[in-house]
mmCIF file of C-alpha atoms and ligand atoms in Angstrom:
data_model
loop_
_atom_site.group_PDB
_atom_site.id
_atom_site.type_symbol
_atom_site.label_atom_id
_atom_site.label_comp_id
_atom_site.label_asym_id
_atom_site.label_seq_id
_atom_site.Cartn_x
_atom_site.Cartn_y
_atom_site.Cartn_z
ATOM 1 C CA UNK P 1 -42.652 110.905 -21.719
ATOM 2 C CA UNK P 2 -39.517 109.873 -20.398
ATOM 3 C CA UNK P 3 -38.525 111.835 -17.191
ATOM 4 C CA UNK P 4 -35.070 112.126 -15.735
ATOM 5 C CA UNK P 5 -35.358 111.079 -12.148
ATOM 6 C CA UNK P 6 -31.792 111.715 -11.577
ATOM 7 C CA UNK P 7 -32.534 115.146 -11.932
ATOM 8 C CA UNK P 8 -36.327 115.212 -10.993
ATOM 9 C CA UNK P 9 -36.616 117.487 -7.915
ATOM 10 C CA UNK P 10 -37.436 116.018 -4.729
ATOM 11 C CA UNK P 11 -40.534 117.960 -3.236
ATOM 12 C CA UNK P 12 -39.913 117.962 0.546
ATOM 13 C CA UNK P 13 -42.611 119.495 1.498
ATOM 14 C CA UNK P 14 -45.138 117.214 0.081
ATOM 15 C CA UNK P 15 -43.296 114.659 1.565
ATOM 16 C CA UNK P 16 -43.052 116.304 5.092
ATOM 17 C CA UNK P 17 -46.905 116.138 4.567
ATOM 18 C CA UNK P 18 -47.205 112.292 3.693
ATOM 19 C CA UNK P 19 -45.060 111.214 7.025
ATOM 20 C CA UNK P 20 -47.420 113.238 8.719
ATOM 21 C CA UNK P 21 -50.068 111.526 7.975
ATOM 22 C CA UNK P 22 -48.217 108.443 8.551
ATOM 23 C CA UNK P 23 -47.125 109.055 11.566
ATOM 24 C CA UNK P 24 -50.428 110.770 12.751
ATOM 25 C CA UNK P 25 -51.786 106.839 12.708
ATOM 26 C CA UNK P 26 -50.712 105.727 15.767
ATOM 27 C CA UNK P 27 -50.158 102.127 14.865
ATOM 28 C CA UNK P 28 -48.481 100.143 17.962
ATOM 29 C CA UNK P 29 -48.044 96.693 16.875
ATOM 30 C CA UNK P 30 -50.737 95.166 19.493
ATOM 31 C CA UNK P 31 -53.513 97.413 17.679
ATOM 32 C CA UNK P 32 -54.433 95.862 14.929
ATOM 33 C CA UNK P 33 -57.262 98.159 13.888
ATOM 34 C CA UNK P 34 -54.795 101.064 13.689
ATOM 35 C CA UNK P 35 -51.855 98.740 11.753
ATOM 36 C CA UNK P 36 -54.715 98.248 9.363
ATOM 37 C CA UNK P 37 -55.551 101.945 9.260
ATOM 38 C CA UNK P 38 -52.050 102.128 8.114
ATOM 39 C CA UNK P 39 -51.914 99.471 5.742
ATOM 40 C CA UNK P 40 -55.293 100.711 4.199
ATOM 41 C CA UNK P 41 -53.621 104.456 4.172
ATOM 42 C CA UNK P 42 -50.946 102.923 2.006
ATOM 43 C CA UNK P 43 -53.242 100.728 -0.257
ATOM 44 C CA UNK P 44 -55.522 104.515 -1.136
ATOM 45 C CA UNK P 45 -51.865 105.811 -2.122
ATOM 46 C CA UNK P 46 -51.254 103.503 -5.280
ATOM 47 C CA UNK P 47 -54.865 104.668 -7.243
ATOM 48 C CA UNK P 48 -53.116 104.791 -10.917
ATOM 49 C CA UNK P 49 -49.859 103.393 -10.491
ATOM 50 C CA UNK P 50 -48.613 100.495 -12.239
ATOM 51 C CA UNK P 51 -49.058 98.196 -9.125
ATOM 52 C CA UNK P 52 -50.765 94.961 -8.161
ATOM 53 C CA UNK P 53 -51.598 94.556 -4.540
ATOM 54 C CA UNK P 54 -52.058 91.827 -2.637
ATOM 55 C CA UNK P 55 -53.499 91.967 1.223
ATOM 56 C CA UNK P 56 -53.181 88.928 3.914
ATOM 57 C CA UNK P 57 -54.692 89.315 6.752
ATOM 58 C CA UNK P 58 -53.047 88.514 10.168
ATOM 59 C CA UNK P 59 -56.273 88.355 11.853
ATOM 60 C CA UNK P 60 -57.390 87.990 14.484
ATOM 61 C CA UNK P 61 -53.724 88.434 15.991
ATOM 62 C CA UNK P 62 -51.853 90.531 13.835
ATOM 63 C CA UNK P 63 -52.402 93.758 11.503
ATOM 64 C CA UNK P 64 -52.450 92.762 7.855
ATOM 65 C CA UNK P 65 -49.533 92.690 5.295
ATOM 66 C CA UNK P 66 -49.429 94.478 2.175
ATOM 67 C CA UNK P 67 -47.733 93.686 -0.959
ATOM 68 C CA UNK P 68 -47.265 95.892 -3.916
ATOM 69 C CA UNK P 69 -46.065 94.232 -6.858
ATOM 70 C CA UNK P 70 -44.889 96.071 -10.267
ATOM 71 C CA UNK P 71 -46.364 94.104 -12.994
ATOM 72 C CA UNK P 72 -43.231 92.313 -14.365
ATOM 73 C CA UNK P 73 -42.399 91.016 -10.504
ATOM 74 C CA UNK P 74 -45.158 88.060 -11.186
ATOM 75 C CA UNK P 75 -42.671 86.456 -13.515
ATOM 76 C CA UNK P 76 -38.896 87.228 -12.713
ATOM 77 C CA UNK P 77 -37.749 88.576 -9.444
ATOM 78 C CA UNK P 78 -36.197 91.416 -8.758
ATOM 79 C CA UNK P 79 -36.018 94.157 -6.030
ATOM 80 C CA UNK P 80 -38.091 93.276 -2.459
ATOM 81 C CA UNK P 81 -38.557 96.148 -0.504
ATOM 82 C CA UNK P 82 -39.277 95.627 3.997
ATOM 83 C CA UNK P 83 -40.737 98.331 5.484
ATOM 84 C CA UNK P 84 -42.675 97.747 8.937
ATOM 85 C CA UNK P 85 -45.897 99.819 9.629
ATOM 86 C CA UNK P 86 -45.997 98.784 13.687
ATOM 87 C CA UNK P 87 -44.277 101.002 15.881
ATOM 88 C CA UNK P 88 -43.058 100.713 20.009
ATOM 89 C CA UNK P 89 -45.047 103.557 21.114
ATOM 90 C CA UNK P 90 -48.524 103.298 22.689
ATOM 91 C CA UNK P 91 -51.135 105.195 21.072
ATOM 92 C CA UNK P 92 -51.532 108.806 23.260
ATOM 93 C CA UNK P 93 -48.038 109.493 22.448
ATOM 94 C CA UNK P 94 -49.513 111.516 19.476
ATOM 95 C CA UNK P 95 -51.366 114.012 21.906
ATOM 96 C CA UNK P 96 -48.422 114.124 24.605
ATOM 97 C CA UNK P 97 -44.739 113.807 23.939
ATOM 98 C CA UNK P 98 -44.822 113.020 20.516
ATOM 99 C CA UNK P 99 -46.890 115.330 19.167
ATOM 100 C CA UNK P 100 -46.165 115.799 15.482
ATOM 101 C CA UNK P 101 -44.089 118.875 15.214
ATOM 102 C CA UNK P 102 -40.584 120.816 13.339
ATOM 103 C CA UNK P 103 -38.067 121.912 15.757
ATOM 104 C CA UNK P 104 -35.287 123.487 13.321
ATOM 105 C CA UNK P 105 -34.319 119.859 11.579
ATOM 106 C CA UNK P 106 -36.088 117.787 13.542
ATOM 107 C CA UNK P 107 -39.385 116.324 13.011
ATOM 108 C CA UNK P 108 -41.043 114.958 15.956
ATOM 109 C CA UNK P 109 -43.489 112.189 15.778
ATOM 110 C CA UNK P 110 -44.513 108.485 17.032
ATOM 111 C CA UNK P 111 -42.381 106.065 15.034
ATOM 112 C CA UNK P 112 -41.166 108.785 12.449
ATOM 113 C CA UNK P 113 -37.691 107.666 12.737
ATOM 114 C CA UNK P 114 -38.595 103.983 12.942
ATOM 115 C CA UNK P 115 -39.355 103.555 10.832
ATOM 116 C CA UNK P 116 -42.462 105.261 8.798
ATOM 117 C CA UNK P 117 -39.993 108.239 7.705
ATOM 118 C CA UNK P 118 -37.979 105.988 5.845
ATOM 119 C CA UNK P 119 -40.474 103.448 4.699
ATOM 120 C CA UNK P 120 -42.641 106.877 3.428
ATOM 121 C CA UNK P 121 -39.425 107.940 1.524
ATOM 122 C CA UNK P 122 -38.966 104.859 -0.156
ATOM 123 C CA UNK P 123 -42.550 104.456 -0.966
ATOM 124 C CA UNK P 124 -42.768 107.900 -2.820
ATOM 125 C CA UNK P 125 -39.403 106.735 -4.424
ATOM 126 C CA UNK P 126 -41.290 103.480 -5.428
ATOM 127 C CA UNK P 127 -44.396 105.593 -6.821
ATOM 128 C CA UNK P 128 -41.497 108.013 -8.504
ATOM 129 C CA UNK P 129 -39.858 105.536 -10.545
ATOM 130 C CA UNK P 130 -43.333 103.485 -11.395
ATOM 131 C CA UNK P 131 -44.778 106.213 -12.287
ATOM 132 C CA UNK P 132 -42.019 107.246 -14.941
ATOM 133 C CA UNK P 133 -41.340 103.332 -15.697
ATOM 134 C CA UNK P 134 -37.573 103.850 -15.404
ATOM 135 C CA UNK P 135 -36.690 101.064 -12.375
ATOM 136 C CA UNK P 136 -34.461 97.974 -14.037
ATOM 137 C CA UNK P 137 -35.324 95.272 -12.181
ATOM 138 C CA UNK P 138 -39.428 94.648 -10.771
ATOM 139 C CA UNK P 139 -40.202 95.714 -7.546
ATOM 140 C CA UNK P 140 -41.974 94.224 -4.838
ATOM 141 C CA UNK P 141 -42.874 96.366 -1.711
ATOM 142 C CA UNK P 142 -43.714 94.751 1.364
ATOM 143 C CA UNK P 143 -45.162 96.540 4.463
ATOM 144 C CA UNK P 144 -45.139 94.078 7.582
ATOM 145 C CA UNK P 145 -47.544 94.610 10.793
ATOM 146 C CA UNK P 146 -45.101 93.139 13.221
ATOM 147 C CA UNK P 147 -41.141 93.823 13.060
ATOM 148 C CA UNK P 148 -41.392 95.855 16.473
ATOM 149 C CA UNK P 149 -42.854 92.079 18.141
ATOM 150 C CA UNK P 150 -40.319 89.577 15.794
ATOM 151 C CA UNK P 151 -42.570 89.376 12.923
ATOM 152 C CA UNK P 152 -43.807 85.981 14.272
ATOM 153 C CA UNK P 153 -46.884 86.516 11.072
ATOM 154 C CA UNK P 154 -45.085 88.405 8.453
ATOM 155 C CA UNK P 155 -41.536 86.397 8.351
ATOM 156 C CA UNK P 156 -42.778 83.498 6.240
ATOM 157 C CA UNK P 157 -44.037 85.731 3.468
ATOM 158 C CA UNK P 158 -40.734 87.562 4.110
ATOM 159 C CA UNK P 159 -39.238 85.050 3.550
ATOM 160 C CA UNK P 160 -41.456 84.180 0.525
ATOM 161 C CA UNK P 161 -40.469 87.108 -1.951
ATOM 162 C CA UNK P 162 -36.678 86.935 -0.616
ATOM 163 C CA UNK P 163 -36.652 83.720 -2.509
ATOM 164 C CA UNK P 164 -37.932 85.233 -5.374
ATOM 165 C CA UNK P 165 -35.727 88.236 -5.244
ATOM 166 C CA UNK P 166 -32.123 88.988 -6.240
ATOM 167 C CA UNK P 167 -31.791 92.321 -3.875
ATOM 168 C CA UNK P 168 -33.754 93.147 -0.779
ATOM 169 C CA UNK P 169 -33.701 96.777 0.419
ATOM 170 C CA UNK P 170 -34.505 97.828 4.211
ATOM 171 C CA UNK P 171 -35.820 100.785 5.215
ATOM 172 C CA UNK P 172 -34.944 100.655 9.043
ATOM 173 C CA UNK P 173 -33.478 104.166 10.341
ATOM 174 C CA UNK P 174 -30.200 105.281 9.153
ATOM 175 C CA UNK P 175 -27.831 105.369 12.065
ATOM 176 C CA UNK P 176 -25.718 107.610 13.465
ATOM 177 C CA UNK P 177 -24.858 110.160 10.637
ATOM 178 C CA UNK P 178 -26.663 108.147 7.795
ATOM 179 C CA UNK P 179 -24.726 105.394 8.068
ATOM 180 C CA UNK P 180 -26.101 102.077 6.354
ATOM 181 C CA UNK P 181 -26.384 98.367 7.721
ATOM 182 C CA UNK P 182 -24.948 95.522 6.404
ATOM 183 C CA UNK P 183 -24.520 93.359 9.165
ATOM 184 C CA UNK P 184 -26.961 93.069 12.320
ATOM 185 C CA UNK P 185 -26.566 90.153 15.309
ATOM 186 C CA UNK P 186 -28.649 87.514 15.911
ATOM 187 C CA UNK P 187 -31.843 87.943 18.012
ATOM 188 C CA UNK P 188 -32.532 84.899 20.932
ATOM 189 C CA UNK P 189 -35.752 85.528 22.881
ATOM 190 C CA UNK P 190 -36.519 82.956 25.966
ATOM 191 C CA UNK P 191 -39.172 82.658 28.627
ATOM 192 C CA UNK P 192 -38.055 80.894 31.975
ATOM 193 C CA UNK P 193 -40.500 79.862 34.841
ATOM 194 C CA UNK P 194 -39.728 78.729 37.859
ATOM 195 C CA UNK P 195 -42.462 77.219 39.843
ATOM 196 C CA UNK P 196 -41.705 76.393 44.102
ATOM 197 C CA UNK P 197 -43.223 75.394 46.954
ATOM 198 C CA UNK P 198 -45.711 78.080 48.637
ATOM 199 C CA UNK P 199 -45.378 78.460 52.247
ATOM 200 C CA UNK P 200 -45.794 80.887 55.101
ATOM 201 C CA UNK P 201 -42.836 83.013 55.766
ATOM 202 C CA UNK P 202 -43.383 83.153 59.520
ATOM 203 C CA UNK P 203 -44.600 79.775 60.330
ATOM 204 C CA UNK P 204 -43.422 77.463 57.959
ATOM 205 C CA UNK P 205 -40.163 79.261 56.605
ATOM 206 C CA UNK P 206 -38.903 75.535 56.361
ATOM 207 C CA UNK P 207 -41.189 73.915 53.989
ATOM 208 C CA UNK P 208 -41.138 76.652 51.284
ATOM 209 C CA UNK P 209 -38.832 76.666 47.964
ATOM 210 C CA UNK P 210 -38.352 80.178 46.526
ATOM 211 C CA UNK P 211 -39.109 80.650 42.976
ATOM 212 C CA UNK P 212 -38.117 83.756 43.250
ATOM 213 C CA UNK P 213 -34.232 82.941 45.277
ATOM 214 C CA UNK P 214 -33.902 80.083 42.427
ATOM 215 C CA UNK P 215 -34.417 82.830 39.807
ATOM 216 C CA UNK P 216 -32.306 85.222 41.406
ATOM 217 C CA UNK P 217 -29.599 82.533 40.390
ATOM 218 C CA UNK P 218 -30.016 81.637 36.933
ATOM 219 C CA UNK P 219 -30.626 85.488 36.229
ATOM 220 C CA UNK P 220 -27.009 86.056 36.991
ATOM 221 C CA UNK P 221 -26.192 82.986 35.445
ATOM 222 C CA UNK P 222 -28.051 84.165 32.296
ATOM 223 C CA UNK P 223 -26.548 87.643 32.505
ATOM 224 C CA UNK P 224 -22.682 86.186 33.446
ATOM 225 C CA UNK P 225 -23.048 84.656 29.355
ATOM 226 C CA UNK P 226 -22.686 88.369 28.442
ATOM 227 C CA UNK P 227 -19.154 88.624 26.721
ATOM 228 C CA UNK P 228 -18.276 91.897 24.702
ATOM 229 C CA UNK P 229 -14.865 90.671 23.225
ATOM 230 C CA UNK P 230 -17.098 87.767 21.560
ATOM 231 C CA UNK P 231 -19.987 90.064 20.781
ATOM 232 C CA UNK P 232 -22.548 88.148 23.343
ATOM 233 C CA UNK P 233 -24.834 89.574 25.294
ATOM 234 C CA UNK P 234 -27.677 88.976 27.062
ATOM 235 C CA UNK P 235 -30.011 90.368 29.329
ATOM 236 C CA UNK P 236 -32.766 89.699 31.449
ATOM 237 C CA UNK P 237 -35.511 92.367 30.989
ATOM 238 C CA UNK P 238 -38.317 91.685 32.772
ATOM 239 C CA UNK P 239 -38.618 89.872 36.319
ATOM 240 C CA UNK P 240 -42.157 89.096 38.284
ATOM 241 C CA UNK P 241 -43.136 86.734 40.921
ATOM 242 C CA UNK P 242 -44.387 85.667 44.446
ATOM 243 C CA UNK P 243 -47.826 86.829 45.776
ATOM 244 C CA UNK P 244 -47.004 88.692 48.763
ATOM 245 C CA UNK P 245 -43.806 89.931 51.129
ATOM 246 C CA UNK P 246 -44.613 87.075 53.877
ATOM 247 C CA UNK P 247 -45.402 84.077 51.383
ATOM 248 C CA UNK P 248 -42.328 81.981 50.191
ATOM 249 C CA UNK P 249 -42.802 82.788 46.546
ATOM 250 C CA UNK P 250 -43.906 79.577 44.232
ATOM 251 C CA UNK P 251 -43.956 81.573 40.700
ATOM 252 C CA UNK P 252 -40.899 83.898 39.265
ATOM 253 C CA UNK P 253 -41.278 84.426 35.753
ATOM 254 C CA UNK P 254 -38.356 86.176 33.254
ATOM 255 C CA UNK P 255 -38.054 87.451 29.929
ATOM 256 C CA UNK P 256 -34.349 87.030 28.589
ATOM 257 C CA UNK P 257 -32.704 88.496 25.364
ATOM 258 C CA UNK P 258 -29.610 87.313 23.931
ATOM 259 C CA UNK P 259 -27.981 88.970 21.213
ATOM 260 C CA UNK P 260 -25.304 87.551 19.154
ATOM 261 C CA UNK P 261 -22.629 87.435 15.941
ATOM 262 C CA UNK P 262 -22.728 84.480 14.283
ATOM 263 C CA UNK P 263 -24.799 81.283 14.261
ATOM 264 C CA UNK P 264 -23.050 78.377 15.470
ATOM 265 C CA UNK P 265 -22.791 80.505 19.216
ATOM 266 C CA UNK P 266 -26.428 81.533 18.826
ATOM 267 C CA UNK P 267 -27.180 77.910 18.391
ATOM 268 C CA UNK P 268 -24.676 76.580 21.307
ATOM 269 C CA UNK P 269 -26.386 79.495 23.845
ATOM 270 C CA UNK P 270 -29.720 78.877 22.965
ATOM 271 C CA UNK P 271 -28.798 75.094 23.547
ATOM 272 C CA UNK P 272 -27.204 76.544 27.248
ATOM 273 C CA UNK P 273 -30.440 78.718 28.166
ATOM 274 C CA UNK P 274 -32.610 76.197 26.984
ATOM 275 C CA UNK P 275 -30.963 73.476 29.153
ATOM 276 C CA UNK P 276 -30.702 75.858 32.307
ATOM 277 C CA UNK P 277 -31.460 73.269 35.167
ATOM 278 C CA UNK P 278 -32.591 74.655 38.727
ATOM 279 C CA UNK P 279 -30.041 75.009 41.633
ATOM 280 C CA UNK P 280 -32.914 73.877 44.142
ATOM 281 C CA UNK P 281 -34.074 70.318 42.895
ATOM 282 C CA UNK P 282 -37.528 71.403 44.648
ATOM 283 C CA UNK P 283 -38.026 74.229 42.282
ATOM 284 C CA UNK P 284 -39.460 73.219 38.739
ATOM 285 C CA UNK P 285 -37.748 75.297 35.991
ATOM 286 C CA UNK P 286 -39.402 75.767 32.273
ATOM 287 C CA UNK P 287 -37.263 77.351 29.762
ATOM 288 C CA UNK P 288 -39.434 77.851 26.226
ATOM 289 C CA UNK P 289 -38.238 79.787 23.210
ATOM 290 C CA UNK P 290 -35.085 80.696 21.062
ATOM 291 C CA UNK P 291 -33.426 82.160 18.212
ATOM 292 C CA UNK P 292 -35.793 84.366 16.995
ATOM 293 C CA UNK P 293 -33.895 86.422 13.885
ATOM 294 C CA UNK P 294 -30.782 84.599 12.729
ATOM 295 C CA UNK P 295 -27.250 87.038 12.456
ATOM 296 C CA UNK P 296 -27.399 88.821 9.686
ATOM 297 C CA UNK P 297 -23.674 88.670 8.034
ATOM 298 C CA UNK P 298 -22.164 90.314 5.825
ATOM 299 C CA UNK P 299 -21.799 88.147 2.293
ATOM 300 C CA UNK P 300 -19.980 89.644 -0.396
ATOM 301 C CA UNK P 301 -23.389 90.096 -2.121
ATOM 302 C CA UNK P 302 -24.398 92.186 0.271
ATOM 303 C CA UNK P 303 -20.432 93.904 0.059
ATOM 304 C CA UNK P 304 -21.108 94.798 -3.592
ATOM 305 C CA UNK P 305 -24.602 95.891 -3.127
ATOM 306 C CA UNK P 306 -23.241 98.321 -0.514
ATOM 307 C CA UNK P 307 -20.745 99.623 -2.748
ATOM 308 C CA UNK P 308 -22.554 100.321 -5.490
ATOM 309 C CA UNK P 309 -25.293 102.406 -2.971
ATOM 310 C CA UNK P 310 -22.095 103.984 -2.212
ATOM 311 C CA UNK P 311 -21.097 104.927 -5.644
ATOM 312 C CA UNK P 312 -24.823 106.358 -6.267
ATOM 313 C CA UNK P 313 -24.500 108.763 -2.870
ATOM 314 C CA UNK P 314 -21.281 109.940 -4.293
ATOM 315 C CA UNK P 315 -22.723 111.115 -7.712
ATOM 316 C CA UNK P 316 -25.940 112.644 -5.526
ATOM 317 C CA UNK P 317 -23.002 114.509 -3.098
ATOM 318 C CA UNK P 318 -22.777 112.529 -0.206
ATOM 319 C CA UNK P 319 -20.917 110.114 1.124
ATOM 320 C CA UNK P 320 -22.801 106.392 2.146
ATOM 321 C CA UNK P 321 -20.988 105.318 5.280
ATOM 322 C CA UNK P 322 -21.949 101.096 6.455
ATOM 323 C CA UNK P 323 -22.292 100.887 10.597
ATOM 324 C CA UNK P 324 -20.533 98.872 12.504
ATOM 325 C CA UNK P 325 -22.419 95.500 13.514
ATOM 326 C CA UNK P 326 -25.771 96.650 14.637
ATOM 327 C CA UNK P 327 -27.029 94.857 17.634
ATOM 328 C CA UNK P 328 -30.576 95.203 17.022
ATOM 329 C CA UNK P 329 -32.247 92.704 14.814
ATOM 330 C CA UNK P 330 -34.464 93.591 11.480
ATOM 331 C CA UNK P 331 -36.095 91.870 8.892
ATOM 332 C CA UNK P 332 -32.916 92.145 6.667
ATOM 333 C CA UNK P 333 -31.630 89.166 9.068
ATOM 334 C CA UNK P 334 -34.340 87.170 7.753
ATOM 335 C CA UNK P 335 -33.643 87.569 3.795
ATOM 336 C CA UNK P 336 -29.697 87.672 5.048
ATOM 337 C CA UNK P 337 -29.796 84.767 6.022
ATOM 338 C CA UNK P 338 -31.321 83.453 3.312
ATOM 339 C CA UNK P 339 -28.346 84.238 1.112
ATOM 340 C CA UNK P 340 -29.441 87.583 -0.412
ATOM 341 C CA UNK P 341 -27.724 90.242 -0.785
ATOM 342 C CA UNK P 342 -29.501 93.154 2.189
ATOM 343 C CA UNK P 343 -29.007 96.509 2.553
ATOM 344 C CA UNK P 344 -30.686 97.997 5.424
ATOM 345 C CA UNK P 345 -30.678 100.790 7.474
ATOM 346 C CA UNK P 346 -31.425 102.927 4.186
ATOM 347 C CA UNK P 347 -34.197 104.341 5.859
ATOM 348 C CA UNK P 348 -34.607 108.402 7.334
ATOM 349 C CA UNK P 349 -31.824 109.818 9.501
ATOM 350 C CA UNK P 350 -32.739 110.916 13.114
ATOM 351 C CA UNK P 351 -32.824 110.126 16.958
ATOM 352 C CA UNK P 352 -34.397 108.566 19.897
ATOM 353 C CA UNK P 353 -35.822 106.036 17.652
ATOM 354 C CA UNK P 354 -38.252 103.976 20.441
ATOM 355 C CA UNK P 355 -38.198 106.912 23.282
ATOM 356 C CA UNK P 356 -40.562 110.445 23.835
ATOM 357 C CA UNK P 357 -37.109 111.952 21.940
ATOM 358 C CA UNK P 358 -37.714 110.334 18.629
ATOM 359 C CA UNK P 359 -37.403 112.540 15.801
ATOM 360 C CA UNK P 360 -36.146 112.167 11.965
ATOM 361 C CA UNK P 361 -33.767 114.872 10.329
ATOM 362 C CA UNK P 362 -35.210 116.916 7.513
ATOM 363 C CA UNK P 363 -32.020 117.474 5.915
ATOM 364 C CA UNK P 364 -32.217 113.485 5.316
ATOM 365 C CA UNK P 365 -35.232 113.151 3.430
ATOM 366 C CA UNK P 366 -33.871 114.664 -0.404
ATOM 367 C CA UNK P 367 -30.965 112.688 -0.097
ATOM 368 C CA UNK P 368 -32.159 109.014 0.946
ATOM 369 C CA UNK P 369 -35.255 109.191 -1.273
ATOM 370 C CA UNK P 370 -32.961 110.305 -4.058
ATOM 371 C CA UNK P 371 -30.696 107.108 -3.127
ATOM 372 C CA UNK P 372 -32.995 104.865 -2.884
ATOM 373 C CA UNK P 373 -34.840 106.108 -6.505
ATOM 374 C CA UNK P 374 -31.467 105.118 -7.738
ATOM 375 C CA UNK P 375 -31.357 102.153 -6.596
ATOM 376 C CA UNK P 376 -34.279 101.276 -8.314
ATOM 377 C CA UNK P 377 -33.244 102.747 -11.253
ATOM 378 C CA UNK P 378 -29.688 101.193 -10.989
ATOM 379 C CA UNK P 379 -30.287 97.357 -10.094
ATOM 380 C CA UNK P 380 -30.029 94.924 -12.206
HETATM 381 ZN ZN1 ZN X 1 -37.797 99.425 12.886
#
């Protein structure tokens, strides 16, 4: 029997039920047994559908990935959907601040608005159209272990079915109002070590070389790169070093994260951060890593992709709204930057996404899952 999704009713309860039990995994990206309690909660939830399934495990570092496949994606590609199943937020949130809960329109839980809200939204969208064999194009559903660390395992099999695919979907957190993505910057992550000479602080003041005093330079070096007008930033998170207050410090170690617009200033920076040389010729300085998630730009694939999500929203009542450039990386920079037209940010509205605050908006969950059933239904 054919049955009308467009006019199929979205059950919101049942759905308010499934992110709970999504979100009632604690799955922090470091725990692999719980990512895989995740992924293996997802592979019970396709018994009967339409689907083949394929797990790779990211032992012994990483949580597995999951692919589900509709049949007809083995020969022509169509549709890849990201979602991530890792989330920021150490297990015990659950049991303290992030207790799963409904305030009014907000739904409280660890990683419910990023991003298992939206990723459980478009899965029962997924299982919706399946189900009633009404999508256009084939599917393939991909739920990554490792988007909250850089997907350092999942990106080449990203990367993978983007190849094969002629639209990828995202379902990071809407922002701000529901707003979609269609651009994101670039993601650089660097180490730097500085490494000095040891000496007393009393006695032999003379002889030392301060890691940490040579850090102290490039980090304002490193943070004097920032420039808003050209959409650079960076930032130097984390700081630790020396052994104790009256020892002339030999280690200072930094974590530095530069965000960016387009790729030839990615590359030039991360050829600046990567050639950082130490102010005190006695201090050894190591510089290790890079761009980690290329800009993701807006092509006009992804332009007419947007508009056409746009034209669905408007014949489900709502108007689809596209962010400004969204400094935080996704997946979607990946398959972006591979050429394919990526919408992201289609995921579940809400707030707080990464703090004890972070809640999704049940007024958000007919509309989105309705959008994103039409998209499958639509594509082609
Ligand atoms: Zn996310």
């Amino acid at each position: 029997m054919h049955v009308d999704t467009q006019t199929a009713p979205v059950d919101v309860g049942r759905i308010i039920d499934g992110i709970r039990q999504w979100v009632e995994i604690e799955s922090p990206s470091s725990d692999i047994g719980r990512v895989n309690a995740m992924i293996d909660c997802i592979a019970a939830s396709v018994d009967g559908l339409p689907i083949l399934t394929e797990r790779i495990s990211g032992a012994p570092r990483y949580g597995d990935v999951l692919v589900l496949r509709s049949p007809e994606a083995v020969e022509r590609g169509g549709i890849l959907v990201l979602s991530h199943v890792d989330t920021v937020h150490p297990v015990g949130m659950l049991a303290g601040a992030l207790r799963f809960r409904r305030v009014g329109d907000h739904l409280y839980g660890p990683g419910i608005y990023d991003m298992k809200g939206g990723a459980y939204l478009a899965f029962e969208a997924f299982r919706t159209v399946l189900q009633a064999g009404t999508a256009r194009l084939p599917i393939v559903f991909l739920f990554t272990p490792d988007e909250e660390i850089g997907s350092p395992f999942s990106r080449p099999l990203i990367e993978r079915e983007a190849r094969r695919a002629r639209f990828v979907l995202v379902t990071e957190p809407a922002r701000d109002g529901g707003k979609v993505v269609t651009s994101r910057k670039g993601v650089g992550r660097f180490e730097a070590v500085a490494t000095g000479v040891a000496a007393h602080s009393g006695t032999r003041h003379s002889d030392g070389h301060s890691a940490i005093a040579e850090m102290a330079r490039q980090v304002l070096a490193i943070e004097a790169m920032t420039n808003y007008a050209q959409g650079i930033t960076t930032a130097v998170g984390m700081i630790s070093g020396g052994t104790a207050a009256n020892v002339i410090a030999q280690h200072c170690h930094i974590s530095i994260d530069l965000r960016v617009r387009d790729e030839a200033t990615g590359r030039a920076l991360e050829t600046t951060i990567l050639g950082l040389k130490p102010v005190d010729p006695a201090v050894e300085l190591v510089v290790t890593g890079g761009i980690n998630r290329p800009p993701y730009r807006k092509s006009a694939g992804t332009e007419a992709l947007f508009r056409h999500a746009r034209e669905l929203a408007a014949t489900l009542g709502f108007t689809l709204v596209e962010a400004t450039m969204a400094g935080g990386g996704s997946d979607g920079n990946f398959t972006a930057a591979l050429g394919l037209p990526t919408l992201d940010g289609l995921g579940i509205d809400g707030e707080g996404a990464h703090t004890d605050g972070e809640h999704a908006f049940l007024s958000s969950i007919e509309p989105r899952t309705l959008l994103m059933r039409r998209l499958f239904e639509t594509l082609e």
